[in-house]
Amino acid sequence: MGTAELGSLRRTLAAGQATIGYLVTMPSVAMVQALARSGVDWLMIDTEHAAIGIETVAAMVGATSGTPVTPLVRVPGPRPELVKQALDCGAGGVVFPQIATRAEAQVTVEVTRYAPVGRRGYGPTYAALRWGMTNIEYLKAANEAILNVVLIESPAGVDALGEILAVEGLDVVAIARGDLSESLGVAGQLDHPRLREVVARAEAAILARPAVALGGIAFAADEARAMIARGYRFVVLGSDAGLISGAAQRMVQAIRA
């Protein structure tokens, strides 16, 4: 295993290669250290739903230093101050939930890029240290290196994909099946015909734009392999909590069988 460089994940995706990673929901440096050596390409630190504050984000991002993974941070929304803090901690990319319009997608690009492309504030000292750069080196590299991931979580977002995909600067557009199922009134029914039709429509739209990687979540290894075979290049393998809970349940069931 090598060491991830700033921009290496973005280059891998741009080359058409598939990547895999875990969602990290526990505010734990030790969890990041354990998962960073599992063979995945990235870890997504969740500050949207999980109780993880910015000081802990900084420590978790720092824990990926010297490992093969790129740290990503899922923010609650495209608020400049939240994105700026995540990136200034050294995150290699930002994940934006609930994107449903071209205007919202455009904002995600603006807040992750320095001028003249965007409006990210300048203060990269800790980001530069995380990636072994000077401030000026980081400033010159960041606009071409930071990964931008948007999540499509509603029928409105699927309907607007034509316009969303036209925004320059998006690297990954991911389909959030769980949220989509809830929006469609079939929460948790991932095989429901209505959800399958909407997901298929979204997949087709994203795959028609090769410059943008198709992303989504898999709930088993076989499903992940099937998704990659269909053209997915950014596959979430589940969460740290799911891994621990599943392993614990299997152990107990095996003992009590």
PDB file of C-alpha atoms in Angstrom:
ATOM      1  CA  MET A   1       0.000   0.000   0.000  1.00  0.00           C
ATOM      2  CA  GLY A   2       1.252   3.465  -0.876  1.00  0.00           C
ATOM      3  CA  THR A   3       0.339   6.831   0.556  1.00  0.00           C
ATOM      4  CA  ALA A   4      -2.481   8.903  -0.905  1.00  0.00           C
ATOM      5  CA  GLU A   5      -1.481  12.248  -2.382  1.00  0.00           C
ATOM      6  CA  LEU A   6      -3.634  15.346  -2.653  1.00  0.00           C
ATOM      7  CA  GLY A   7      -5.687  14.860  -5.810  1.00  0.00           C
ATOM      8  CA  SER A   8      -4.879  11.166  -6.286  1.00  0.00           C
ATOM      9  CA  LEU A   9      -8.497  10.105  -5.738  1.00  0.00           C
ATOM     10  CA  ARG A  10      -9.777  12.658  -8.225  1.00  0.00           C
ATOM     11  CA  ARG A  11      -7.239  11.456 -10.793  1.00  0.00           C
ATOM     12  CA  THR A  12      -8.190   7.825 -10.229  1.00  0.00           C
ATOM     13  CA  LEU A  13     -11.858   8.553 -10.854  1.00  0.00           C
ATOM     14  CA  ALA A  14     -11.082  10.732 -13.880  1.00  0.00           C
ATOM     15  CA  ALA A  15      -9.152   7.796 -15.345  1.00  0.00           C
ATOM     16  CA  GLY A  16     -12.327   5.711 -15.204  1.00  0.00           C
ATOM     17  CA  GLN A  17     -11.304   3.464 -12.324  1.00  0.00           C
ATOM     18  CA  ALA A  18     -13.697   2.291  -9.625  1.00  0.00           C
ATOM     19  CA  THR A  19     -13.090   3.239  -5.993  1.00  0.00           C
ATOM     20  CA  ILE A  20     -14.533   1.963  -2.723  1.00  0.00           C
ATOM     21  CA  GLY A  21     -14.743   3.353   0.785  1.00  0.00           C
ATOM     22  CA  TYR A  22     -16.537   3.377   4.115  1.00  0.00           C
ATOM     23  CA  LEU A  23     -18.773   5.910   5.825  1.00  0.00           C
ATOM     24  CA  VAL A  24     -17.363   6.790   9.262  1.00  0.00           C
ATOM     25  CA  THR A  25     -20.045   7.785  11.762  1.00  0.00           C
ATOM     26  CA  MET A  26     -18.197   7.274  15.045  1.00  0.00           C
ATOM     27  CA  PRO A  27     -16.143  10.197  16.406  1.00  0.00           C
ATOM     28  CA  SER A  28     -13.066   8.000  16.663  1.00  0.00           C
ATOM     29  CA  VAL A  29      -9.471   8.423  15.531  1.00  0.00           C
ATOM     30  CA  ALA A  30      -8.900   4.725  16.248  1.00  0.00           C
ATOM     31  CA  MET A  31     -11.734   3.766  13.891  1.00  0.00           C
ATOM     32  CA  VAL A  32     -10.182   5.835  11.109  1.00  0.00           C
ATOM     33  CA  GLN A  33      -6.791   4.250  11.721  1.00  0.00           C
ATOM     34  CA  ALA A  34      -8.271   0.743  11.564  1.00  0.00           C
ATOM     35  CA  LEU A  35     -10.325   1.316   8.414  1.00  0.00           C
ATOM     36  CA  ALA A  36      -7.543   3.230   6.649  1.00  0.00           C
ATOM     37  CA  ARG A  37      -5.520   0.007   6.477  1.00  0.00           C
ATOM     38  CA  SER A  38      -8.393  -2.139   5.170  1.00  0.00           C
ATOM     39  CA  GLY A  39      -7.609  -1.599   1.485  1.00  0.00           C
ATOM     40  CA  VAL A  40     -10.251   1.016   0.658  1.00  0.00           C
ATOM     41  CA  ASP A  41      -9.544   4.143  -1.366  1.00  0.00           C
ATOM     42  CA  TRP A  42     -11.296   6.722   0.815  1.00  0.00           C
ATOM     43  CA  LEU A  43     -13.134   7.269   4.093  1.00  0.00           C
ATOM     44  CA  MET A  44     -16.146   9.561   4.342  1.00  0.00           C
ATOM     45  CA  ILE A  45     -16.396  11.266   7.738  1.00  0.00           C
ATOM     46  CA  ASP A  46     -20.057  12.035   8.377  1.00  0.00           C
ATOM     47  CA  THR A  47     -20.935  15.370   9.953  1.00  0.00           C
ATOM     48  CA  GLU A  48     -24.436  15.421   8.470  1.00  0.00           C
ATOM     49  CA  HIS A  49     -26.070  12.751  10.632  1.00  0.00           C
ATOM     50  CA  ALA A  50     -23.299  11.761  13.062  1.00  0.00           C
ATOM     51  CA  ALA A  51     -22.302  13.630  16.226  1.00  0.00           C
ATOM     52  CA  ILE A  52     -18.832  14.608  15.021  1.00  0.00           C
ATOM     53  CA  GLY A  53     -17.576  18.136  15.715  1.00  0.00           C
ATOM     54  CA  ILE A  54     -14.921  20.049  13.820  1.00  0.00           C
ATOM     55  CA  GLU A  55     -12.149  19.379  16.371  1.00  0.00           C
ATOM     56  CA  THR A  56     -12.764  15.654  15.993  1.00  0.00           C
ATOM     57  CA  VAL A  57     -12.940  15.977  12.214  1.00  0.00           C
ATOM     58  CA  ALA A  58      -9.477  17.552  12.294  1.00  0.00           C
ATOM     59  CA  ALA A  59      -8.106  14.665  14.356  1.00  0.00           C
ATOM     60  CA  MET A  60      -9.772  12.034  12.160  1.00  0.00           C
ATOM     61  CA  VAL A  61      -8.497  13.643   8.959  1.00  0.00           C
ATOM     62  CA  GLY A  62      -5.029  13.812  10.490  1.00  0.00           C
ATOM     63  CA  ALA A  63      -5.219  10.109  11.331  1.00  0.00           C
ATOM     64  CA  THR A  64      -5.256   9.288   7.610  1.00  0.00           C
ATOM     65  CA  SER A  65      -1.812  10.826   7.087  1.00  0.00           C
ATOM     66  CA  GLY A  66       0.660   8.293   5.738  1.00  0.00           C
ATOM     67  CA  THR A  67      -2.101   5.883   4.681  1.00  0.00           C
ATOM     68  CA  PRO A  68      -3.474   4.946   1.238  1.00  0.00           C
ATOM     69  CA  VAL A  69      -6.848   6.620   1.821  1.00  0.00           C
ATOM     70  CA  THR A  70      -8.165  10.068   0.986  1.00  0.00           C
ATOM     71  CA  PRO A  71     -10.284  11.601   3.777  1.00  0.00           C
ATOM     72  CA  LEU A  72     -13.623  13.035   2.661  1.00  0.00           C
ATOM     73  CA  VAL A  73     -16.093  14.953   4.822  1.00  0.00           C
ATOM     74  CA  ARG A  74     -19.855  14.853   4.352  1.00  0.00           C
ATOM     75  CA  VAL A  75     -21.195  18.223   5.454  1.00  0.00           C
ATOM     76  CA  PRO A  76     -24.817  19.032   6.401  1.00  0.00           C
ATOM     77  CA  GLY A  77     -25.109  21.369   3.402  1.00  0.00           C
ATOM     78  CA  PRO A  78     -23.119  23.696   1.118  1.00  0.00           C
ATOM     79  CA  ARG A  79     -22.605  26.383   3.757  1.00  0.00           C
ATOM     80  CA  PRO A  80     -19.278  28.122   3.050  1.00  0.00           C
ATOM     81  CA  GLU A  81     -18.121  28.170   6.675  1.00  0.00           C
ATOM     82  CA  LEU A  82     -18.656  24.414   7.129  1.00  0.00           C
ATOM     83  CA  VAL A  83     -16.968  23.520   3.861  1.00  0.00           C
ATOM     84  CA  LYS A  84     -14.068  25.875   4.546  1.00  0.00           C
ATOM     85  CA  GLN A  85     -13.407  24.300   7.941  1.00  0.00           C
ATOM     86  CA  ALA A  86     -13.537  20.753   6.562  1.00  0.00           C
ATOM     87  CA  LEU A  87     -11.111  21.575   3.762  1.00  0.00           C
ATOM     88  CA  ASP A  88      -8.818  23.602   6.007  1.00  0.00           C
ATOM     89  CA  CYS A  89      -8.558  20.537   8.269  1.00  0.00           C
ATOM     90  CA  GLY A  90      -7.059  18.731   5.271  1.00  0.00           C
ATOM     91  CA  ALA A  91     -10.035  16.898   3.778  1.00  0.00           C
ATOM     92  CA  GLY A  92      -9.340  15.742   0.238  1.00  0.00           C
ATOM     93  CA  GLY A  93     -12.930  16.263  -0.783  1.00  0.00           C
ATOM     94  CA  VAL A  94     -16.412  17.228   0.341  1.00  0.00           C
ATOM     95  CA  VAL A  95     -19.694  15.329   0.040  1.00  0.00           C
ATOM     96  CA  PHE A  96     -22.870  17.413  -0.294  1.00  0.00           C
ATOM     97  CA  PRO A  97     -26.312  15.945   0.558  1.00  0.00           C
ATOM     98  CA  GLN A  98     -29.751  16.775  -0.832  1.00  0.00           C
ATOM     99  CA  ILE A  99     -28.708  18.391  -4.111  1.00  0.00           C
ATOM    100  CA  ALA A 100     -31.800  18.893  -6.272  1.00  0.00           C
ATOM    101  CA  THR A 101     -31.124  21.844  -8.604  1.00  0.00           C
ATOM    102  CA  ARG A 102     -28.413  23.177 -10.872  1.00  0.00           C
ATOM    103  CA  ALA A 103     -28.068  26.243  -8.633  1.00  0.00           C
ATOM    104  CA  GLU A 104     -27.388  24.065  -5.585  1.00  0.00           C
ATOM    105  CA  ALA A 105     -24.822  22.047  -7.515  1.00  0.00           C
ATOM    106  CA  GLN A 106     -23.117  25.229  -8.681  1.00  0.00           C
ATOM    107  CA  VAL A 107     -22.763  26.423  -5.087  1.00  0.00           C
ATOM    108  CA  THR A 108     -20.914  23.209  -4.166  1.00  0.00           C
ATOM    109  CA  VAL A 109     -18.279  24.024  -6.767  1.00  0.00           C
ATOM    110  CA  GLU A 110     -17.962  27.641  -5.670  1.00  0.00           C
ATOM    111  CA  VAL A 111     -17.419  26.853  -1.983  1.00  0.00           C
ATOM    112  CA  THR A 112     -14.775  24.184  -2.630  1.00  0.00           C
ATOM    113  CA  ARG A 113     -12.642  26.232  -5.039  1.00  0.00           C
ATOM    114  CA  TYR A 114     -10.391  29.235  -4.592  1.00  0.00           C
ATOM    115  CA  ALA A 115     -10.789  32.303  -6.820  1.00  0.00           C
ATOM    116  CA  PRO A 116     -11.166  32.844  -9.692  1.00  0.00           C
ATOM    117  CA  VAL A 117     -13.147  29.589  -9.973  1.00  0.00           C
ATOM    118  CA  GLY A 118     -14.875  29.853  -6.604  1.00  0.00           C
ATOM    119  CA  ARG A 119     -15.028  31.728  -3.324  1.00  0.00           C
ATOM    120  CA  ARG A 120     -13.308  29.507  -0.780  1.00  0.00           C
ATOM    121  CA  GLY A 121     -11.586  31.596   1.868  1.00  0.00           C
ATOM    122  CA  TYR A 122      -7.805  31.466   2.186  1.00  0.00           C
ATOM    123  CA  GLY A 123      -6.426  29.823   5.320  1.00  0.00           C
ATOM    124  CA  PRO A 124      -4.877  26.483   4.351  1.00  0.00           C
ATOM    125  CA  THR A 125      -2.124  26.105   6.968  1.00  0.00           C
ATOM    126  CA  TYR A 126      -3.344  22.809   8.435  1.00  0.00           C
ATOM    127  CA  ALA A 127      -4.477  21.462   5.073  1.00  0.00           C
ATOM    128  CA  ALA A 128      -1.018  22.142   3.681  1.00  0.00           C
ATOM    129  CA  LEU A 129       0.600  20.408   6.658  1.00  0.00           C
ATOM    130  CA  ARG A 130      -1.688  17.377   6.226  1.00  0.00           C
ATOM    131  CA  TRP A 131      -0.549  16.946   2.622  1.00  0.00           C
ATOM    132  CA  GLY A 132       3.125  17.824   3.171  1.00  0.00           C
ATOM    133  CA  MET A 133       2.991  21.097   1.257  1.00  0.00           C
ATOM    134  CA  THR A 134       3.660  24.766   1.780  1.00  0.00           C
ATOM    135  CA  ASN A 135       0.662  27.086   1.820  1.00  0.00           C
ATOM    136  CA  ILE A 136       1.476  28.327  -1.681  1.00  0.00           C
ATOM    137  CA  GLU A 137       1.926  24.792  -3.036  1.00  0.00           C
ATOM    138  CA  TYR A 138      -1.433  23.814  -1.587  1.00  0.00           C
ATOM    139  CA  LEU A 139      -3.113  26.933  -2.968  1.00  0.00           C
ATOM    140  CA  LYS A 140      -1.834  26.164  -6.468  1.00  0.00           C
ATOM    141  CA  ALA A 141      -2.885  22.503  -6.315  1.00  0.00           C
ATOM    142  CA  ALA A 142      -6.208  22.602  -4.472  1.00  0.00           C
ATOM    143  CA  ASN A 143      -8.579  23.658  -7.254  1.00  0.00           C
ATOM    144  CA  GLU A 144      -7.502  20.703  -9.402  1.00  0.00           C
ATOM    145  CA  ALA A 145      -7.273  18.270  -6.494  1.00  0.00           C
ATOM    146  CA  ILE A 146     -10.290  18.616  -4.200  1.00  0.00           C
ATOM    147  CA  LEU A 147     -13.004  16.037  -4.909  1.00  0.00           C
ATOM    148  CA  ASN A 148     -16.593  17.267  -5.184  1.00  0.00           C
ATOM    149  CA  VAL A 149     -19.330  14.702  -4.514  1.00  0.00           C
ATOM    150  CA  VAL A 150     -23.051  15.501  -4.637  1.00  0.00           C
ATOM    151  CA  LEU A 151     -25.838  13.220  -3.444  1.00  0.00           C
ATOM    152  CA  ILE A 152     -29.147  12.858  -5.255  1.00  0.00           C
ATOM    153  CA  GLU A 153     -31.723  12.006  -2.599  1.00  0.00           C
ATOM    154  CA  SER A 154     -35.105  13.064  -4.023  1.00  0.00           C
ATOM    155  CA  PRO A 155     -37.241  12.625  -7.160  1.00  0.00           C
ATOM    156  CA  ALA A 156     -36.720  16.344  -7.805  1.00  0.00           C
ATOM    157  CA  GLY A 157     -32.981  15.762  -7.884  1.00  0.00           C
ATOM    158  CA  VAL A 158     -33.376  12.903 -10.344  1.00  0.00           C
ATOM    159  CA  ASP A 159     -35.615  15.039 -12.566  1.00  0.00           C
ATOM    160  CA  ALA A 160     -32.992  17.809 -12.541  1.00  0.00           C
ATOM    161  CA  LEU A 161     -30.019  15.570 -13.353  1.00  0.00           C
ATOM    162  CA  GLY A 162     -29.711  16.926 -16.872  1.00  0.00           C
ATOM    163  CA  GLU A 163     -29.080  20.405 -15.494  1.00  0.00           C
ATOM    164  CA  ILE A 164     -27.041  19.250 -12.484  1.00  0.00           C
ATOM    165  CA  LEU A 165     -24.666  17.226 -14.654  1.00  0.00           C
ATOM    166  CA  ALA A 166     -24.022  20.284 -16.817  1.00  0.00           C
ATOM    167  CA  VAL A 167     -22.256  22.009 -13.906  1.00  0.00           C
ATOM    168  CA  GLU A 168     -18.488  22.033 -14.422  1.00  0.00           C
ATOM    169  CA  GLY A 169     -16.486  20.862 -11.426  1.00  0.00           C
ATOM    170  CA  LEU A 170     -18.603  17.948 -10.211  1.00  0.00           C
ATOM    171  CA  ASP A 171     -16.586  14.747  -9.856  1.00  0.00           C
ATOM    172  CA  VAL A 172     -19.137  12.304  -8.449  1.00  0.00           C
ATOM    173  CA  VAL A 173     -22.923  12.265  -8.543  1.00  0.00           C
ATOM    174  CA  ALA A 174     -24.153   9.582  -6.165  1.00  0.00           C
ATOM    175  CA  ILE A 175     -27.611   8.068  -5.872  1.00  0.00           C
ATOM    176  CA  ALA A 176     -28.807   7.769  -2.266  1.00  0.00           C
ATOM    177  CA  ARG A 177     -31.285   4.906  -2.520  1.00  0.00           C
ATOM    178  CA  GLY A 178     -32.343   5.015   1.117  1.00  0.00           C
ATOM    179  CA  ASP A 179     -33.311   8.670   1.003  1.00  0.00           C
ATOM    180  CA  LEU A 180     -34.913   8.217  -2.406  1.00  0.00           C
ATOM    181  CA  SER A 181     -37.065   5.385  -1.075  1.00  0.00           C
ATOM    182  CA  GLU A 182     -38.256   7.610   1.770  1.00  0.00           C
ATOM    183  CA  SER A 183     -38.999  10.463  -0.635  1.00  0.00           C
ATOM    184  CA  LEU A 184     -41.044   8.107  -2.817  1.00  0.00           C
ATOM    185  CA  GLY A 185     -43.097   6.855   0.128  1.00  0.00           C
ATOM    186  CA  VAL A 186     -41.549   3.371   0.109  1.00  0.00           C
ATOM    187  CA  ALA A 187     -38.981   3.860   2.876  1.00  0.00           C
ATOM    188  CA  GLY A 188     -36.503   1.003   3.157  1.00  0.00           C
ATOM    189  CA  GLN A 189     -38.055  -1.000   0.321  1.00  0.00           C
ATOM    190  CA  LEU A 190     -34.967  -1.039  -1.874  1.00  0.00           C
ATOM    191  CA  ASP A 191     -36.478  -3.537  -4.326  1.00  0.00           C
ATOM    192  CA  HIS A 192     -39.722  -1.612  -4.778  1.00  0.00           C
ATOM    193  CA  PRO A 193     -40.532  -1.219  -8.506  1.00  0.00           C
ATOM    194  CA  ARG A 194     -41.043   2.528  -8.163  1.00  0.00           C
ATOM    195  CA  LEU A 195     -37.616   3.004  -6.588  1.00  0.00           C
ATOM    196  CA  ARG A 196     -35.928   0.689  -9.083  1.00  0.00           C
ATOM    197  CA  GLU A 197     -37.356   2.700 -11.977  1.00  0.00           C
ATOM    198  CA  VAL A 198     -36.157   6.016 -10.548  1.00  0.00           C
ATOM    199  CA  VAL A 199     -32.697   4.619  -9.762  1.00  0.00           C
ATOM    200  CA  ALA A 200     -32.375   3.156 -13.264  1.00  0.00           C
ATOM    201  CA  ARG A 201     -33.294   6.515 -14.761  1.00  0.00           C
ATOM    202  CA  ALA A 202     -30.719   8.277 -12.595  1.00  0.00           C
ATOM    203  CA  GLU A 203     -28.022   5.727 -13.426  1.00  0.00           C
ATOM    204  CA  ALA A 204     -28.616   6.158 -17.156  1.00  0.00           C
ATOM    205  CA  ALA A 205     -28.402   9.947 -16.921  1.00  0.00           C
ATOM    206  CA  ILE A 206     -25.145   9.917 -14.958  1.00  0.00           C
ATOM    207  CA  LEU A 207     -23.499   7.203 -17.058  1.00  0.00           C
ATOM    208  CA  ALA A 208     -24.254   9.275 -20.150  1.00  0.00           C
ATOM    209  CA  ARG A 209     -21.818  11.897 -18.776  1.00  0.00           C
ATOM    210  CA  PRO A 210     -18.482   9.994 -18.541  1.00  0.00           C
ATOM    211  CA  ALA A 211     -16.679  12.992 -17.033  1.00  0.00           C
ATOM    212  CA  VAL A 212     -18.737  12.489 -13.863  1.00  0.00           C
ATOM    213  CA  ALA A 213     -18.437   9.289 -11.814  1.00  0.00           C
ATOM    214  CA  LEU A 214     -21.577   7.414 -10.782  1.00  0.00           C
ATOM    215  CA  GLY A 215     -21.752   6.739  -7.051  1.00  0.00           C
ATOM    216  CA  GLY A 216     -23.949   4.792  -4.659  1.00  0.00           C
ATOM    217  CA  ILE A 217     -24.060   2.524  -1.625  1.00  0.00           C
ATOM    218  CA  ALA A 218     -23.741  -1.267  -1.573  1.00  0.00           C
ATOM    219  CA  PHE A 219     -24.959  -3.409   1.305  1.00  0.00           C
ATOM    220  CA  ALA A 220     -22.923  -6.527   0.457  1.00  0.00           C
ATOM    221  CA  ALA A 221     -19.777  -7.460  -1.454  1.00  0.00           C
ATOM    222  CA  ASP A 222     -21.736  -9.126  -4.262  1.00  0.00           C
ATOM    223  CA  GLU A 223     -23.836  -6.002  -4.674  1.00  0.00           C
ATOM    224  CA  ALA A 224     -20.709  -3.821  -4.791  1.00  0.00           C
ATOM    225  CA  ARG A 225     -19.187  -5.986  -7.515  1.00  0.00           C
ATOM    226  CA  ALA A 226     -22.430  -5.867  -9.516  1.00  0.00           C
ATOM    227  CA  MET A 227     -22.599  -2.084  -9.195  1.00  0.00           C
ATOM    228  CA  ILE A 228     -19.021  -1.686 -10.396  1.00  0.00           C
ATOM    229  CA  ALA A 229     -19.808  -3.954 -13.351  1.00  0.00           C
ATOM    230  CA  ARG A 230     -22.702  -1.622 -14.227  1.00  0.00           C
ATOM    231  CA  GLY A 231     -20.411   1.404 -14.265  1.00  0.00           C
ATOM    232  CA  TYR A 232     -20.326   2.668 -10.667  1.00  0.00           C
ATOM    233  CA  ARG A 233     -16.965   4.222  -9.789  1.00  0.00           C
ATOM    234  CA  PHE A 234     -17.632   5.497  -6.249  1.00  0.00           C
ATOM    235  CA  VAL A 235     -19.118   2.789  -4.037  1.00  0.00           C
ATOM    236  CA  VAL A 236     -19.855   3.199  -0.330  1.00  0.00           C
ATOM    237  CA  LEU A 237     -19.464  -0.190   1.373  1.00  0.00           C
ATOM    238  CA  GLY A 238     -21.525   0.734   4.420  1.00  0.00           C
ATOM    239  CA  SER A 239     -20.567   2.293   7.732  1.00  0.00           C
ATOM    240  CA  ASP A 240     -18.325   1.602  10.681  1.00  0.00           C
ATOM    241  CA  ALA A 241     -21.376   1.138  12.909  1.00  0.00           C
ATOM    242  CA  GLY A 242     -22.855  -1.344  10.442  1.00  0.00           C
ATOM    243  CA  LEU A 243     -19.628  -3.328  10.300  1.00  0.00           C
ATOM    244  CA  ILE A 244     -19.361  -3.622  14.079  1.00  0.00           C
ATOM    245  CA  SER A 245     -23.051  -4.331  14.605  1.00  0.00           C
ATOM    246  CA  GLY A 246     -23.105  -6.985  11.889  1.00  0.00           C
ATOM    247  CA  ALA A 247     -19.970  -8.721  13.136  1.00  0.00           C
ATOM    248  CA  ALA A 248     -21.231  -8.668  16.728  1.00  0.00           C
ATOM    249  CA  GLN A 249     -24.593 -10.149  15.762  1.00  0.00           C
ATOM    250  CA  ARG A 250     -23.003 -12.903  13.660  1.00  0.00           C
ATOM    251  CA  MET A 251     -20.694 -13.876  16.515  1.00  0.00           C
ATOM    252  CA  VAL A 252     -23.544 -14.080  19.033  1.00  0.00           C
ATOM    253  CA  GLN A 253     -25.801 -15.989  16.630  1.00  0.00           C
ATOM    254  CA  ALA A 254     -23.028 -18.491  15.886  1.00  0.00           C
ATOM    255  CA  ILE A 255     -22.481 -19.124  19.596  1.00  0.00           C
ATOM    256  CA  ARG A 256     -26.178 -19.472  20.410  1.00  0.00           C
ATOM    257  CA  ALA A 257     -27.164 -21.464  17.328  1.00  0.00           C
TER     258      ALA A 257
END
